[in-house]
Coordinates of C-alpha atoms and ligand atoms in Angstrom, one line a residue:
X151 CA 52.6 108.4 -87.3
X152 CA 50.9 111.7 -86.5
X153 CA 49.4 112.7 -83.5
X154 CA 46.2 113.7 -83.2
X155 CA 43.4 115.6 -81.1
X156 CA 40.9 113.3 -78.7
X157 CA 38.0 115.2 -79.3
X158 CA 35.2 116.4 -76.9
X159 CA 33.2 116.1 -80.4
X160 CA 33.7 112.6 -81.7
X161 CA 32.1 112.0 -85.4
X162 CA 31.3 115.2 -85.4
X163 CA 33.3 117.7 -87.9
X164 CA 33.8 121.0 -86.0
X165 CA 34.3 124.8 -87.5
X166 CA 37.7 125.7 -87.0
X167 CA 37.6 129.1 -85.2
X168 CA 39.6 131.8 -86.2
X169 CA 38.6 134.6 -84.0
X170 CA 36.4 136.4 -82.0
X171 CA 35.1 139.9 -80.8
X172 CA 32.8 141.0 -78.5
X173 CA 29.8 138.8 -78.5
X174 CA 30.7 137.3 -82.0
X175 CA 32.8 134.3 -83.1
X176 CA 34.5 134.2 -86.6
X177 CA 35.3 130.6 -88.1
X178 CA 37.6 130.0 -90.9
X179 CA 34.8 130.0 -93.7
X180 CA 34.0 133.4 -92.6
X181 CA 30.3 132.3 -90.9
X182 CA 29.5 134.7 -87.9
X183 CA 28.0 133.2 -84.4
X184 CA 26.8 135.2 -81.9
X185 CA 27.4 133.8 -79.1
X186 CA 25.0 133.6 -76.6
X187 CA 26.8 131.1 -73.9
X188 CA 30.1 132.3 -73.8
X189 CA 31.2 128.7 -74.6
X190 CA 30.1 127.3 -71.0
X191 CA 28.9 129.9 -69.8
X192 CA 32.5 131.2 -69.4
X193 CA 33.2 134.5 -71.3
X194 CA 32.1 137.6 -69.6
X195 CA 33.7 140.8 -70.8
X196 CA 33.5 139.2 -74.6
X197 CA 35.6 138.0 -77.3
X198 CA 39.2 139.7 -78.3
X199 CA 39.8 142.1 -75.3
X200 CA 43.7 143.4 -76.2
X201 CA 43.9 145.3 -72.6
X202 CA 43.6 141.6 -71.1
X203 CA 45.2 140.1 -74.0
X204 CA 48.5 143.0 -73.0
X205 CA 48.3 142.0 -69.4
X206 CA 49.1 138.7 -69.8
X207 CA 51.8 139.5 -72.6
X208 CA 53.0 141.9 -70.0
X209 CA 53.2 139.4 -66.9
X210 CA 54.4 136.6 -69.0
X211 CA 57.3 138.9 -70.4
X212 CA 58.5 139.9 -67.0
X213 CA 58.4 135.8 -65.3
X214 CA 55.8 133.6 -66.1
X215 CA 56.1 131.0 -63.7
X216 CA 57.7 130.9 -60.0
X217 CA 56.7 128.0 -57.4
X218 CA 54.0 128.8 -55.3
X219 CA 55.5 127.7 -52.3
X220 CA 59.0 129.7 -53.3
X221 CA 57.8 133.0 -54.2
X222 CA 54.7 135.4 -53.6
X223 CA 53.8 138.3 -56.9
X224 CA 52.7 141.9 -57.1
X225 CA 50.6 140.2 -59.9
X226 CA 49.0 138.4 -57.0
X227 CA 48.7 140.6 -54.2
X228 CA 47.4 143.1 -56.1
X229 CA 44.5 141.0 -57.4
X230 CA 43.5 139.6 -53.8
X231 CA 43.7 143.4 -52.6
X232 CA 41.3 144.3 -55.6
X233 CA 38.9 141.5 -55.4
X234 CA 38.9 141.0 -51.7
X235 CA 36.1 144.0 -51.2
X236 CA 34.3 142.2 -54.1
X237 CA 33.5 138.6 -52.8
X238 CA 30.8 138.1 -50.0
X239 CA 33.3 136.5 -47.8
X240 CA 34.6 137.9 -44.5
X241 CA 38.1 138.8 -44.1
X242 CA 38.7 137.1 -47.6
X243 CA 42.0 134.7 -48.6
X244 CA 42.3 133.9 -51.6
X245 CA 43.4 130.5 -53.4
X246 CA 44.0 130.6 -57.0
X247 CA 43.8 127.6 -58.9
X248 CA 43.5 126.6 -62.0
X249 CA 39.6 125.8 -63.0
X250 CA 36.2 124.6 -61.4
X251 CA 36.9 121.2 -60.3
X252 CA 40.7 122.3 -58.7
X253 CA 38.6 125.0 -56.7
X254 CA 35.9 122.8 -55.4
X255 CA 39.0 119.9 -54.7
X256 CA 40.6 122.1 -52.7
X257 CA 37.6 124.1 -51.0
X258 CA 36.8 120.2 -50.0
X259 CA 40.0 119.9 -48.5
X260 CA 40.2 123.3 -46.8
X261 CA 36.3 122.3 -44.9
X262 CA 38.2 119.0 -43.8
X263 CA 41.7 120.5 -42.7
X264 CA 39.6 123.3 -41.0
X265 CA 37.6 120.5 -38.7
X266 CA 40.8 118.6 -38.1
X267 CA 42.6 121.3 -36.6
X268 CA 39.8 121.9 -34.1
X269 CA 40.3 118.3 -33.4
X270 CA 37.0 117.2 -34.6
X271 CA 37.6 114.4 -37.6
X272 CA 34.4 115.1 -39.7
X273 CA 34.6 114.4 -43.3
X274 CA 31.3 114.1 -45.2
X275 CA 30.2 116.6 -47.7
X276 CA 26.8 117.4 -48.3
X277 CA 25.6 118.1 -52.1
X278 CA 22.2 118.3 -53.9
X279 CA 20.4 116.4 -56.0
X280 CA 20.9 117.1 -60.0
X281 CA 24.3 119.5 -59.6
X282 CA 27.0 119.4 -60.7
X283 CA 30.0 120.7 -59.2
X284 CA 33.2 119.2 -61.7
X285 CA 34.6 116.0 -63.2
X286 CA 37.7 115.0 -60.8
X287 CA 36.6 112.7 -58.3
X288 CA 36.4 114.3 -54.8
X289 CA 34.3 117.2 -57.1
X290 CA 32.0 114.6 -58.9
X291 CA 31.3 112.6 -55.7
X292 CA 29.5 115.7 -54.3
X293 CA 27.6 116.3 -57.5
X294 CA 24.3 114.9 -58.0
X295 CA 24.5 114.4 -62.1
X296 CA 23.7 110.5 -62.2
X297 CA 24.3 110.7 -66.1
X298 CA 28.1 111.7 -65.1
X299 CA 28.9 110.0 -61.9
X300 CA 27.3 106.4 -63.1
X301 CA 30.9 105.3 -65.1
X302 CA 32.7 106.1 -61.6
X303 CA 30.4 105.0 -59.5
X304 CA 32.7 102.4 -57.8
X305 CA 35.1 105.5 -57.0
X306 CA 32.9 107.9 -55.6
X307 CA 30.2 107.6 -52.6
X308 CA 31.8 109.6 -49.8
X309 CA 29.5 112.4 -50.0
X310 CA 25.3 112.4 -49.4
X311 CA 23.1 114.7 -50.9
X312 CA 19.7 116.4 -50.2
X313 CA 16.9 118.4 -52.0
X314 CA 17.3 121.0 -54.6
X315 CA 15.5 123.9 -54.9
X316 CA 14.2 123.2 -58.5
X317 CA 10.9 125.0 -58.6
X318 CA 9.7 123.6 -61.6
X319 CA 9.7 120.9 -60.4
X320 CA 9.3 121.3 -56.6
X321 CA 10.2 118.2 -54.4
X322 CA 7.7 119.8 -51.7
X323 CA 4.5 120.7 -53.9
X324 CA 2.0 120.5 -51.3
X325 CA 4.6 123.4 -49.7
X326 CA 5.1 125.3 -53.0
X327 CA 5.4 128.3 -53.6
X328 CA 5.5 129.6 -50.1
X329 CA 7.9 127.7 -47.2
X330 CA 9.5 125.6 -49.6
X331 CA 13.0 127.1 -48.6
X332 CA 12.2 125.9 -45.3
X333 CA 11.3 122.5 -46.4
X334 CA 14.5 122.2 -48.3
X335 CA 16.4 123.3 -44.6
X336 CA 14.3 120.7 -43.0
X337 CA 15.8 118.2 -45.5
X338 CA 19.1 119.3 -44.9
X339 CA 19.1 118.7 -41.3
X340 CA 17.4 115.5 -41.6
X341 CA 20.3 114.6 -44.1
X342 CA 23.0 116.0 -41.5
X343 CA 21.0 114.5 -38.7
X344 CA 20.8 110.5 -40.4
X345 CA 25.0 111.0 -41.1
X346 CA 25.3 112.2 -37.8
X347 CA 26.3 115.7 -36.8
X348 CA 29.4 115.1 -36.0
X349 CA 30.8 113.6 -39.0
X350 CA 29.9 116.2 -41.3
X351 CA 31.9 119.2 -42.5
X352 CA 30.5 120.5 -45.5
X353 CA 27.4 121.9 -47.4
X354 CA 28.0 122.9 -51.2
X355 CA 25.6 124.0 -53.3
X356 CA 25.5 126.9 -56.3
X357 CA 23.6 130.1 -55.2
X358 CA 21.2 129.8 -58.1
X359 CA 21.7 126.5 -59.9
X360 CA 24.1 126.9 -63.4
X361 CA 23.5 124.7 -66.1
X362 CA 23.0 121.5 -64.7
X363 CA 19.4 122.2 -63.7
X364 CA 19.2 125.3 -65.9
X365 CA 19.2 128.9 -64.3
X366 CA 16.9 127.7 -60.7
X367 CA 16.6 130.6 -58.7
X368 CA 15.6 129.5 -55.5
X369 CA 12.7 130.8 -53.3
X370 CA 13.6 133.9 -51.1
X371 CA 13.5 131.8 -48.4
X372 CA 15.7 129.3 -49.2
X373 CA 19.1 130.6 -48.3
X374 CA 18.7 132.3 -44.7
X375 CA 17.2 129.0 -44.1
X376 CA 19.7 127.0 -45.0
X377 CA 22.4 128.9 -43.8
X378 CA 21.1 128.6 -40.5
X379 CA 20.8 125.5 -40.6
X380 CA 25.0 125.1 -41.7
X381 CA 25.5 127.3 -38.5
X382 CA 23.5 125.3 -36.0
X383 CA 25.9 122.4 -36.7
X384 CA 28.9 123.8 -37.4
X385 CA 28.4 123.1 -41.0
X386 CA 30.3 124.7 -43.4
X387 CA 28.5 126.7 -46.1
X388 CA 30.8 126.3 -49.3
X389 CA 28.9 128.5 -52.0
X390 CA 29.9 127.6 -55.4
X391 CA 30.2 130.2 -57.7
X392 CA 31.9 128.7 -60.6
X393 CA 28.8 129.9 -63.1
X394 CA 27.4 132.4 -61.3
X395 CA 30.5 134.5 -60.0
X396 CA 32.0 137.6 -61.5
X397 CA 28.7 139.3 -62.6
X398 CA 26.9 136.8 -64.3
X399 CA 23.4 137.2 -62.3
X400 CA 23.4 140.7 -62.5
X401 CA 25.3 141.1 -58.7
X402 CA 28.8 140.6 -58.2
X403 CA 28.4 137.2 -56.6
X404 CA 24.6 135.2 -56.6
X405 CA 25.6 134.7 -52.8
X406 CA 25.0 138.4 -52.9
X407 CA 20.9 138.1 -54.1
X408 CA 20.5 136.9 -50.9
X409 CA 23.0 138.3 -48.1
X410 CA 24.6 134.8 -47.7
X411 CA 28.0 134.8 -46.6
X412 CA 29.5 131.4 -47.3
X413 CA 32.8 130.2 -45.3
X414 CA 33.9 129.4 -48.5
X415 CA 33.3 130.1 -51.9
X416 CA 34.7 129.1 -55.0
X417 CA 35.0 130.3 -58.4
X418 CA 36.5 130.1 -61.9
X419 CA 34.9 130.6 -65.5
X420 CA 33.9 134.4 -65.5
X421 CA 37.2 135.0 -63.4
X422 CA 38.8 135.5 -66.4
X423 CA 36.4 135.2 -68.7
X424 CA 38.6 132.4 -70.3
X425 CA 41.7 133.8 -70.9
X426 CA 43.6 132.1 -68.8
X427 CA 42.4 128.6 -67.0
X428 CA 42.0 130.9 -63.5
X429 CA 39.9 128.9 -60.7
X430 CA 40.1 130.2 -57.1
X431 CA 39.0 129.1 -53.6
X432 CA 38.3 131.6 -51.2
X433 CA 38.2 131.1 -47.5
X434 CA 37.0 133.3 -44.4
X435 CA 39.3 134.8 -42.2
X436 CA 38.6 132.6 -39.3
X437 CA 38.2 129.7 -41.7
X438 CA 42.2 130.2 -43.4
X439 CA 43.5 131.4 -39.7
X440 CA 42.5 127.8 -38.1
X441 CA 44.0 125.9 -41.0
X442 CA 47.1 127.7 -41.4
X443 CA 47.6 127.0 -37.7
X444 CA 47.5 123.4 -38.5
X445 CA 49.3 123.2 -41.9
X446 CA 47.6 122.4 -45.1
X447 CA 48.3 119.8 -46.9
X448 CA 47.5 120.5 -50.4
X449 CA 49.5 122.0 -53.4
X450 CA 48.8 122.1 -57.3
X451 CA 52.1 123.0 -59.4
X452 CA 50.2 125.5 -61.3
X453 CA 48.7 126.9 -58.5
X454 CA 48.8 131.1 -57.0
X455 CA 50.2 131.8 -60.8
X456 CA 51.4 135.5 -61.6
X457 CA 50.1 135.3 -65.7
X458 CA 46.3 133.9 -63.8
X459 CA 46.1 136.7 -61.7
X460 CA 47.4 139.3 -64.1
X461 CA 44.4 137.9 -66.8
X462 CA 42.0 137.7 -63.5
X463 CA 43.0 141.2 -62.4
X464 CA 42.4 142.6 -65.9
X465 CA 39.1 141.1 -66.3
X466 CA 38.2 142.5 -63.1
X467 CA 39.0 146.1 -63.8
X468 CA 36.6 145.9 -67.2
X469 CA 34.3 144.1 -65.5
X470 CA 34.1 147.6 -63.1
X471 CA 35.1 150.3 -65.5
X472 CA 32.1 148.9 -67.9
X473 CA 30.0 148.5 -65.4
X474 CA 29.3 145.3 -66.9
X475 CA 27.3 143.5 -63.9
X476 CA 24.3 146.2 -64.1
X477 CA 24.4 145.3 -67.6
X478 CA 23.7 141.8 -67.1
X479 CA 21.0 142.8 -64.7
X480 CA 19.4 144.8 -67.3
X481 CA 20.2 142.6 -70.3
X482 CA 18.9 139.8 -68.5
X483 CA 15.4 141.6 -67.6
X484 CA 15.3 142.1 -71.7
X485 CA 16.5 138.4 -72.7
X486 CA 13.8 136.9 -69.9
X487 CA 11.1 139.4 -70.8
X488 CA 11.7 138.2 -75.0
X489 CA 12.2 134.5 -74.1
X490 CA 8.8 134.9 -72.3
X491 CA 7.0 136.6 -74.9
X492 CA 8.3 134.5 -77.7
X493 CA 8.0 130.6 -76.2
X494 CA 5.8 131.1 -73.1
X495 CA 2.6 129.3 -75.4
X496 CA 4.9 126.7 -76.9
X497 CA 3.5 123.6 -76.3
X498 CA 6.6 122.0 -75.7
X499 CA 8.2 125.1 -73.5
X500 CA 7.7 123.9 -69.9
X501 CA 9.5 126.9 -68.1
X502 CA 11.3 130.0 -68.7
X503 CA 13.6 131.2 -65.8
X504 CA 17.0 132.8 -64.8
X505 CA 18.5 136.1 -63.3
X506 CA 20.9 138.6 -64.5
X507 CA 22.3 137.0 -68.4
X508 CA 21.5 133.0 -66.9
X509 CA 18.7 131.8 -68.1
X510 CA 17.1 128.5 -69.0
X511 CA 14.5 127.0 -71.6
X512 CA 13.1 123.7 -70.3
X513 CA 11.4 121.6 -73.2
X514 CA 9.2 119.1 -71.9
X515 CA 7.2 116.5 -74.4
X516 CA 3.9 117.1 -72.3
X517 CA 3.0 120.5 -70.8
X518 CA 0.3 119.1 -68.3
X519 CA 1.9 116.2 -66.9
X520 CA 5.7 117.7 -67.3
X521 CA 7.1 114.9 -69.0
X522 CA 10.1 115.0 -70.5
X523 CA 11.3 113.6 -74.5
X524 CA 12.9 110.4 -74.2
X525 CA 16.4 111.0 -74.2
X526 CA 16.9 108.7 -77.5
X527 CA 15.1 112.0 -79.3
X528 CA 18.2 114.7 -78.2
X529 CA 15.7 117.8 -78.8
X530 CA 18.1 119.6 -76.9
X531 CA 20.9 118.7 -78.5
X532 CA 18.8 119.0 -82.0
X533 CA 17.6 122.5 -81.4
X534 CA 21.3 123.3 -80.0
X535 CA 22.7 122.2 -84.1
X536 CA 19.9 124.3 -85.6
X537 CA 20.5 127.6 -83.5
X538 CA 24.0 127.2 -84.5
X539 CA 23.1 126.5 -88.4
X540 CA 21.6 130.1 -88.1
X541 CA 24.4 131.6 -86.7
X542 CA 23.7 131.7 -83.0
X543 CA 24.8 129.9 -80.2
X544 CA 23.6 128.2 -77.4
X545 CA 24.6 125.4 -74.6
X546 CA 22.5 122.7 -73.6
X547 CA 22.3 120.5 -70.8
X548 CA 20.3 117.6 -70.2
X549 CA 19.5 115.5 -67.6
X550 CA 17.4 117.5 -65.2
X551 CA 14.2 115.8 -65.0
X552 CA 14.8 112.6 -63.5
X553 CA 18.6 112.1 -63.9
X554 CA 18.6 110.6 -67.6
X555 CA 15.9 112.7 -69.4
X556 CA 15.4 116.2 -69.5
X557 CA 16.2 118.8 -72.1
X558 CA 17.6 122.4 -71.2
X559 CA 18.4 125.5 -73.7
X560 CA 20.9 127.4 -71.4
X561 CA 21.6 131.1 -72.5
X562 CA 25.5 132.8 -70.8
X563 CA 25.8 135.6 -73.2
X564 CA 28.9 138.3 -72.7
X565 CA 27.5 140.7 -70.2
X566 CA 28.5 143.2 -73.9
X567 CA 25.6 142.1 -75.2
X568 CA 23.8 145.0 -76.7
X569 CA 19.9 144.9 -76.7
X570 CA 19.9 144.4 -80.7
X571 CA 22.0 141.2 -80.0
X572 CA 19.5 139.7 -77.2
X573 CA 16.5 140.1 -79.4
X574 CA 18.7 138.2 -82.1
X575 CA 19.4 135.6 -79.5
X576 CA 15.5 135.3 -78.9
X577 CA 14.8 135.0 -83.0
X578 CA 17.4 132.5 -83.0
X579 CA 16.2 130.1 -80.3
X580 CA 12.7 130.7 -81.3
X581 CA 13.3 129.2 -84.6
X582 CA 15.4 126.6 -84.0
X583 CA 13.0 125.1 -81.4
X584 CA 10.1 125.5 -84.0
X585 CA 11.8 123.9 -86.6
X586 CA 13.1 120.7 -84.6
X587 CA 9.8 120.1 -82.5
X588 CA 7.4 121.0 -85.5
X589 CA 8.6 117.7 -87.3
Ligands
LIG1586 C1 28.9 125.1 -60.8 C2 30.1 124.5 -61.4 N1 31.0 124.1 -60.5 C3 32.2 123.5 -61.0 C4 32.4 123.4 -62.3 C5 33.7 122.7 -62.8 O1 34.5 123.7 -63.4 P1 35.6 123.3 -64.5 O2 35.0 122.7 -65.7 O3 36.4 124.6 -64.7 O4 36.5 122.3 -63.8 C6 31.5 123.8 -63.3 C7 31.7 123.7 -64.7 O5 30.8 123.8 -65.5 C8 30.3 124.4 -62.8 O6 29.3 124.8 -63.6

């Protein structure tokens, strides 16, 4: 008997990759991708880097792995000293993990051990509609991806949700554009009012929505609103930065668009930029002080790792010494300003939208009324095989418009990408979609 690989890609035959380098991919025919979503939107100083490549070498020659609980690392101090001036968190603590869903588990469990220690037992979590925050259970329960959560169903529940700020299609129309923020705060409290104030300890949402609804940047009003809002009742604000941390919207954090300063934040992906599975959960001061005083109960074996937060501190110093988030700003003004100008008259391109290198292409089957393709058509998926036929590619999500239907072309690039690569990212996509919807 042989073993063999349970693929994320059944029936499908995949290139076997044999390297990469910057914004490119190599497979083992010798075709060239460019590679414009950094697998899940997850690479951010590019393909092949041998400084960050050395630093883990370097870490995993002197120990690799120590107990968390048994020893603390320069690898590690110095990382939480470099990134702490970074993160839009107040007197910053750090909690490395390793991935998305581990961060959001454990940011979870920090918001409940946080209330128990000030003796007040509150343990719903409030998520949106349409997001998606991870696949393990507690992190899945607070999404709001029916597509995802429907299999588990009978495991999850312990979370509500309320309104997203999808503008495209704006829950509060009559409000939109102006004062929608503050109709999406007025749902919040309703939703924290009808679980009652007491109970609930948590608000997570993603500063500008990642994949899962495609790049939606919300309306300048939105977040004071609806950090108020967390304030007034003791709520705490848990911004999840998994997709847009570490550059990727053209600031250091998306929190930072908008001044928020979450209680806690969490992060993984661009951390470092895939080299190492690197998630981590930051606290507040005042939130890690009251549950430290308490004890916290919580522990993964591969957690606080000296190789993660060698890789993480590596990507970081790039990330600064290439000054590779203004790059993303200004890459991202060129890949908008080309995605508009090539697919804003497309019948089928509903909306165009982003910041920084996120950006999304909604295809609808109806431009006036918004419909959506039935899902049994998979343009996005479709388009997705195309782009990649030609060499570039592209993630896709899907979903968005009414939980089952809804196609998305999402663009995550390397923040390397040079302005000859973003117009080749444009050509690309443009084609793809014409040759898929012209049938
Ligand atoms: C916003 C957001 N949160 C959490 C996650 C989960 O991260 P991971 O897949 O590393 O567990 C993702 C993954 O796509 C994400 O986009």
């Amino acid at each position: 008997m042989t073993g063999s690989v349970f693929s994320r890609a059944a029936g499908r035959d995949l290139p076997v990759v044999a390297g990469g380098r910057g914004t490119e991919l190599f497979d083992t025919a010798g075709r060239r991708y460019l590679d414009a979503a950094g697998g899940a939107i997850v690479v951010g100083i590019g393909h092949g880097s041998a400084e960050v490549a050395d630093a883990i070498a370097a870490q995993a020659r002197r120990v690799a792995y120590v107990h968390g609980s048994a020893f603390a690392s320069t690898a590690l101090e110095e990382y939480a000293e470099t990134l702490g001036p970074l993160l839009p968190v107040d007197d910053p603590y750090i909690y490395p993990v390793s991935g998305g869903s581990e961060a959001v588990e454990t940011a979870l469990k920090v918001a409940r051990a946080y209330h128990l220690a000030r003796g007040e037992d509150r343990s719903v979590v409030i998520g949106r509609t349409g997001a998606y925050h991870g696949n393990t259970r507690g992190a899945l329960s607070v999404s709001g991806r029916d597509g995802l959560r429907a299999p588990y169903l009978p495991w999850l529940g312990s979370a509500a949700h309320t309104t997203s700020p999808y503008e495209y299609r704006c829950p509060f129309p009559e409000s939109h554009p102006n004062g929608c923020g503050a109709r999406h705060a007025e749902a919040l409290e309703q939703e924290i009012v009808a679980q009652g104030p007491q109970t609930v300890a948590a608000f997570i949402a993603e500063p500008i929505a990642g994949a899962a609804l495609g790049a939606c940047v919300p309306p300048d009003d939105y977040w004071p609103a609806i950090s108020e809002v967390c304030r007034r009742y003791g709520v705490l604000l848990i911004a999840d930065e998994v997709m847009t941390g570490f550059g990727r919207t053209g600031r250091w954090f998306g929190s930072d668009h908008w001044g928020v300063r979450p209680d806690l934040l969490v992060a993984a992906k661009g951390a470092a930029s895939g080299y190492w599975p690197l998630g981590l959960t930051v606290c507040s001061g005042e939130v890690h002080d009251t549950v430290q005083r308490a004890g916290f109960v919580h522990g993964f074996t591969y957690s606080h790792h000296a190789v993660g937060a060698a890789a993480g501190l590596a990507v970081l110093n790039v990330l600064s010494r290439d000054g590779l988030v203004e790059a993303a700003a200004a890459r991202g003004d060129q890949l908008g300003e080309e995605l508009r100008g090539a697919l804003s008259e497309h019948p089928h391109v509903g909306d165009i939208r982003g910041r920084g290198l996120l950006w999304a292409v909604e295809l609808v089957a109806d431009r006036e009324t918004k419909a959506p393709f039935p899902r049994s058509e998979r343009v996005a998926e479709r388009i997705v095989a195309a782009a990649k036929e030609r060499g570039v590619l592209l993630y896709h999500s899907t979903g968005c418009a009414n939980g089952s239907e809804g196609d998305l072309l999402v663009f995550g690039p390397p923040l390397v990408i040079t302005p000859a690569q973003v117009t080749e990212v444009t050509a690309g996509c443009a084609t793809a979609i014409h040759e898929i919807l012209a049938r």
